[in-house]
PDB file of C-alpha atoms in Angstrom:
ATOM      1  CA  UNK A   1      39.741 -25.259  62.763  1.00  0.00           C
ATOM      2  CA  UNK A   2      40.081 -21.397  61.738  1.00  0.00           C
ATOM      3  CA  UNK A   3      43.151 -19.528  62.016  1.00  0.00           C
ATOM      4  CA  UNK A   4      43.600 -15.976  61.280  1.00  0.00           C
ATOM      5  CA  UNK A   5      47.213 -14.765  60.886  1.00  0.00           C
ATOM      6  CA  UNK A   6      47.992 -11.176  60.867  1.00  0.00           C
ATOM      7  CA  UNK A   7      51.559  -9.535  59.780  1.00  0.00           C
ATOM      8  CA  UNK A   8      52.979  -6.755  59.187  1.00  0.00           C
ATOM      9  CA  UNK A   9      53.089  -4.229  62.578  1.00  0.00           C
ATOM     10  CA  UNK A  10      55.939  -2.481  63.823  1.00  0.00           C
ATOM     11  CA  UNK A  11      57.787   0.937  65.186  1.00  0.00           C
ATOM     12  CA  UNK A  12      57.313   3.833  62.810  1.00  0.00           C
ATOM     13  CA  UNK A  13      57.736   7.585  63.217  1.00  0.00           C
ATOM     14  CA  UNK A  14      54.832   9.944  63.296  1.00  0.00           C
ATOM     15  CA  UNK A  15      54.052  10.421  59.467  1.00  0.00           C
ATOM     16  CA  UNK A  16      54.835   7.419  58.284  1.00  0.00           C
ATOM     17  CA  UNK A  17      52.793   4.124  57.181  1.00  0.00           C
ATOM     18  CA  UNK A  18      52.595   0.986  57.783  1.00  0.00           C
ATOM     19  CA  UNK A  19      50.865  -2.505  55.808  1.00  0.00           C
ATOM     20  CA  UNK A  20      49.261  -5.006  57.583  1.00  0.00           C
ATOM     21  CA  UNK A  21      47.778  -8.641  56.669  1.00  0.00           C
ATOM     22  CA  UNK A  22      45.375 -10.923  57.682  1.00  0.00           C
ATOM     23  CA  UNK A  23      45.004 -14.472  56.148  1.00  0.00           C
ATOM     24  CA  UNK A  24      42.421 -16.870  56.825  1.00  0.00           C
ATOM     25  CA  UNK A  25      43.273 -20.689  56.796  1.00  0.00           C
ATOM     26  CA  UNK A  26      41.273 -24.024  57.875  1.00  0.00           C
ATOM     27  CA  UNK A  27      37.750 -25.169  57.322  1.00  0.00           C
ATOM     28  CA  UNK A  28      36.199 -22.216  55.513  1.00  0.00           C
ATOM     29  CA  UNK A  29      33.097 -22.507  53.505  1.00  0.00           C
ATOM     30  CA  UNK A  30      32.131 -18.902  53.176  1.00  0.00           C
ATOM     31  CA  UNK A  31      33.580 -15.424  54.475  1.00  0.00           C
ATOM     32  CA  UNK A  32      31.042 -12.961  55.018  1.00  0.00           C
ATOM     33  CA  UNK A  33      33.429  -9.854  56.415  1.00  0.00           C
ATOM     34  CA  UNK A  34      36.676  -8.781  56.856  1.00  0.00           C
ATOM     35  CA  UNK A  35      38.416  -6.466  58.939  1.00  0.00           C
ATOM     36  CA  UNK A  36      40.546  -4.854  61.644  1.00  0.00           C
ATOM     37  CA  UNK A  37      39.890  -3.526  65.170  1.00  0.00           C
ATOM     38  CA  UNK A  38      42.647  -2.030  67.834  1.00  0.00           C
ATOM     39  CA  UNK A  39      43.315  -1.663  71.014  1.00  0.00           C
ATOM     40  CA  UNK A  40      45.417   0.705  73.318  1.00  0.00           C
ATOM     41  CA  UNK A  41      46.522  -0.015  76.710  1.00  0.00           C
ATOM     42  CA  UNK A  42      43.404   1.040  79.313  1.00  0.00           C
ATOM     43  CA  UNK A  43      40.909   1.276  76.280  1.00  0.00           C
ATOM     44  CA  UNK A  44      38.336  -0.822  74.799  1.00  0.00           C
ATOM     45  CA  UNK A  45      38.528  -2.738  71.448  1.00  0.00           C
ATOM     46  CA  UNK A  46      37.628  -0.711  68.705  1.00  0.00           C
ATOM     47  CA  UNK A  47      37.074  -0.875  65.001  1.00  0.00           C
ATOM     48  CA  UNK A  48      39.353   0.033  63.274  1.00  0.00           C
ATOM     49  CA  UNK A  49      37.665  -1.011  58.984  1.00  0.00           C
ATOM     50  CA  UNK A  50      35.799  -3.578  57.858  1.00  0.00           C
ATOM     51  CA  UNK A  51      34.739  -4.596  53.976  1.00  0.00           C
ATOM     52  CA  UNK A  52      31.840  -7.375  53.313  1.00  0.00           C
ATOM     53  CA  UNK A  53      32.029 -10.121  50.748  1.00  0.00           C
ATOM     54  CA  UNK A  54      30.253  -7.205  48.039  1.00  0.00           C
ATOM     55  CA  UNK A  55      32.541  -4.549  48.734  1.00  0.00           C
ATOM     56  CA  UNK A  56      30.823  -2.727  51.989  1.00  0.00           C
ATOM     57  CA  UNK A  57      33.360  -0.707  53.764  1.00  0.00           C
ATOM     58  CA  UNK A  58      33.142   0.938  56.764  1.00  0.00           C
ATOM     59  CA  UNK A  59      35.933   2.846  59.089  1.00  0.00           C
ATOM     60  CA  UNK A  60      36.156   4.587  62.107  1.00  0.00           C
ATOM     61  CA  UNK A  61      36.194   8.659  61.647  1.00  0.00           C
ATOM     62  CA  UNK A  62      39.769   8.756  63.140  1.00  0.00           C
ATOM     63  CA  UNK A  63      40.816   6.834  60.418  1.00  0.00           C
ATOM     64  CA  UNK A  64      39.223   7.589  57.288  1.00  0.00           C
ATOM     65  CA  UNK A  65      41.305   9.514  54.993  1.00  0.00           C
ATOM     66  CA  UNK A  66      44.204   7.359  56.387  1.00  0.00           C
ATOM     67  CA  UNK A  67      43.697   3.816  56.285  1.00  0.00           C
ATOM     68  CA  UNK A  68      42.452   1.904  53.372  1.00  0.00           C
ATOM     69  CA  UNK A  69      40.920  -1.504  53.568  1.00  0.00           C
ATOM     70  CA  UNK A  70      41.360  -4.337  51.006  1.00  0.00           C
ATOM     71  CA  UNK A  71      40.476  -7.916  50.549  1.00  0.00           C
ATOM     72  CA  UNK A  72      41.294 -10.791  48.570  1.00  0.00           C
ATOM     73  CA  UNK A  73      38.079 -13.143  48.779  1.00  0.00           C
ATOM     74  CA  UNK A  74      39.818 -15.761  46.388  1.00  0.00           C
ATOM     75  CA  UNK A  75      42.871 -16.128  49.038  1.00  0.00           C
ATOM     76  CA  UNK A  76      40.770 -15.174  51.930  1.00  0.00           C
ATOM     77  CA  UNK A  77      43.039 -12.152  52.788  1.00  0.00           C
ATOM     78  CA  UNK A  78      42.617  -8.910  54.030  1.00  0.00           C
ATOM     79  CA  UNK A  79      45.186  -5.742  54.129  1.00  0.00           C
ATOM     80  CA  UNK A  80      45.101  -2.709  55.646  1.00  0.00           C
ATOM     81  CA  UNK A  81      47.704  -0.010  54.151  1.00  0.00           C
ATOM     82  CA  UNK A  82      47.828   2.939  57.300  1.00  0.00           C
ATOM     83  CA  UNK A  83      49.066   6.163  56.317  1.00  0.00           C
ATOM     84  CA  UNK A  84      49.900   9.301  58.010  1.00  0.00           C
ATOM     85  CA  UNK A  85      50.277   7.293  60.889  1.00  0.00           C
ATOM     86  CA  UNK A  86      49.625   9.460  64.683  1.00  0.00           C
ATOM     87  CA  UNK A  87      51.071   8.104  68.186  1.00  0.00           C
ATOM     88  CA  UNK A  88      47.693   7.866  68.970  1.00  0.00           C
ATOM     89  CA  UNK A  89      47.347   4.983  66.559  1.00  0.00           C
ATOM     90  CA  UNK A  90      49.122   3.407  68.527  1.00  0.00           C
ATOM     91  CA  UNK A  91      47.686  -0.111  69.665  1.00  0.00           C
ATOM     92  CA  UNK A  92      47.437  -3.881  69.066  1.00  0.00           C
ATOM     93  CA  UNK A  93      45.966  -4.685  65.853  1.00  0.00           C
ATOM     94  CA  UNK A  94      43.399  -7.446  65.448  1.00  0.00           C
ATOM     95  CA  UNK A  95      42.362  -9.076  62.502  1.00  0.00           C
ATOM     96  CA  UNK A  96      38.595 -10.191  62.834  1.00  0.00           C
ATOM     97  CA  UNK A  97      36.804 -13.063  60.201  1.00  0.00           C
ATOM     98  CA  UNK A  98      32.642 -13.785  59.944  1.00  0.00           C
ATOM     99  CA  UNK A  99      32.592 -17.157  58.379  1.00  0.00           C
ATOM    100  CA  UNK A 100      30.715 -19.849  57.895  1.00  0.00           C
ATOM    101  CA  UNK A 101      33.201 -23.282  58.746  1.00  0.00           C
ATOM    102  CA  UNK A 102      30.971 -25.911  56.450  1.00  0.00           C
ATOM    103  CA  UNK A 103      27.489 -25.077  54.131  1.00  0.00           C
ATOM    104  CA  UNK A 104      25.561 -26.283  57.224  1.00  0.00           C
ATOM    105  CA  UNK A 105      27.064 -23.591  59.986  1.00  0.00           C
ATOM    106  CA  UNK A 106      25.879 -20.700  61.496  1.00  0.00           C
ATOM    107  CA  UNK A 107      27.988 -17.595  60.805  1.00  0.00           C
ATOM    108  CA  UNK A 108      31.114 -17.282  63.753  1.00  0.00           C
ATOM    109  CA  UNK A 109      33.563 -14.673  64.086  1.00  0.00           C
ATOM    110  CA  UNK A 110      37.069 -15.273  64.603  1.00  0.00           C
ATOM    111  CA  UNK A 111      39.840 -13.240  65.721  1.00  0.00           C
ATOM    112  CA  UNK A 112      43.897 -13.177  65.054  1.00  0.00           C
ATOM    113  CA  UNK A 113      46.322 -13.271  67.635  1.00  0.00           C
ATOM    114  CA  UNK A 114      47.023  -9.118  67.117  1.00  0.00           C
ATOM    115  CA  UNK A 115      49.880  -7.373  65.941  1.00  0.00           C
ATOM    116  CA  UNK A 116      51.633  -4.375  67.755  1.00  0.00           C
ATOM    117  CA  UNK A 117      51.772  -1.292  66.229  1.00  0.00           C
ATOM    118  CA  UNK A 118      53.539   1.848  67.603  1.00  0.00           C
ATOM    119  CA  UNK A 119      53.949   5.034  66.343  1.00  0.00           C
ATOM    120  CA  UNK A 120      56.808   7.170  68.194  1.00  0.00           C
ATOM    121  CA  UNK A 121      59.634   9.311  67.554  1.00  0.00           C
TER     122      UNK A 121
END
């Protein structure tokens, strides 16, 4: 079994910055991505970054400039360091895995439980 455990939301103020974590535990063979999506109350899941196994990273527009994406493949972690943060940032935070379980599986994707983050004064 797969488990991806995030960390690291919270309240901040407009401005500020926040850290979050994702690590992978379980069966894992292989990780082919990493990354985070959100979601705000009313609105559809979104992503939020992503990196590949070789270093690929792609973000959403609101966020580039902001946010920055990193990954440790040897501890099968990823972080996402958010800066400048905006109340509209405000959502639940999902870490999201593409892994292969054992050398015979198909890629699946797996998702965290989500962490809150808010951003208010």
């Amino acid at each position: 079994q797969v488990q991806l455990v995030e960390s690291g939301g919270g309240l901040v103020q407009p401005g500020g910055s926040l850290r979050l974590s994702c690590a992978a535990s379980g069966k894992i063979f292989s990780i082919n991505a990493m990354g985070w999506y959100r979601q705000a109350p009313g609105k559809q899941r979104e992503l939020v970054a992503t990196t590949t196994n070789n270093g690929v990273t792609e973000y959403a527009d609101s966020v580039k400039g902001r946010f920055s994406i990193s990954r440790d493949n040897a501890k099968n972690t990823v972080s996402l360091e958010m800066n400048s943060l905006k109340p509209e940032d405000t959502a639940v935070y999902y870490c999201r895995s593409t892994l292969r379980a054992t050398m015979f599986s198909y890629a699946n994707i797996y998702w965290g439980q989500g962490t809150q983050v808010t951003v208010s004064s």
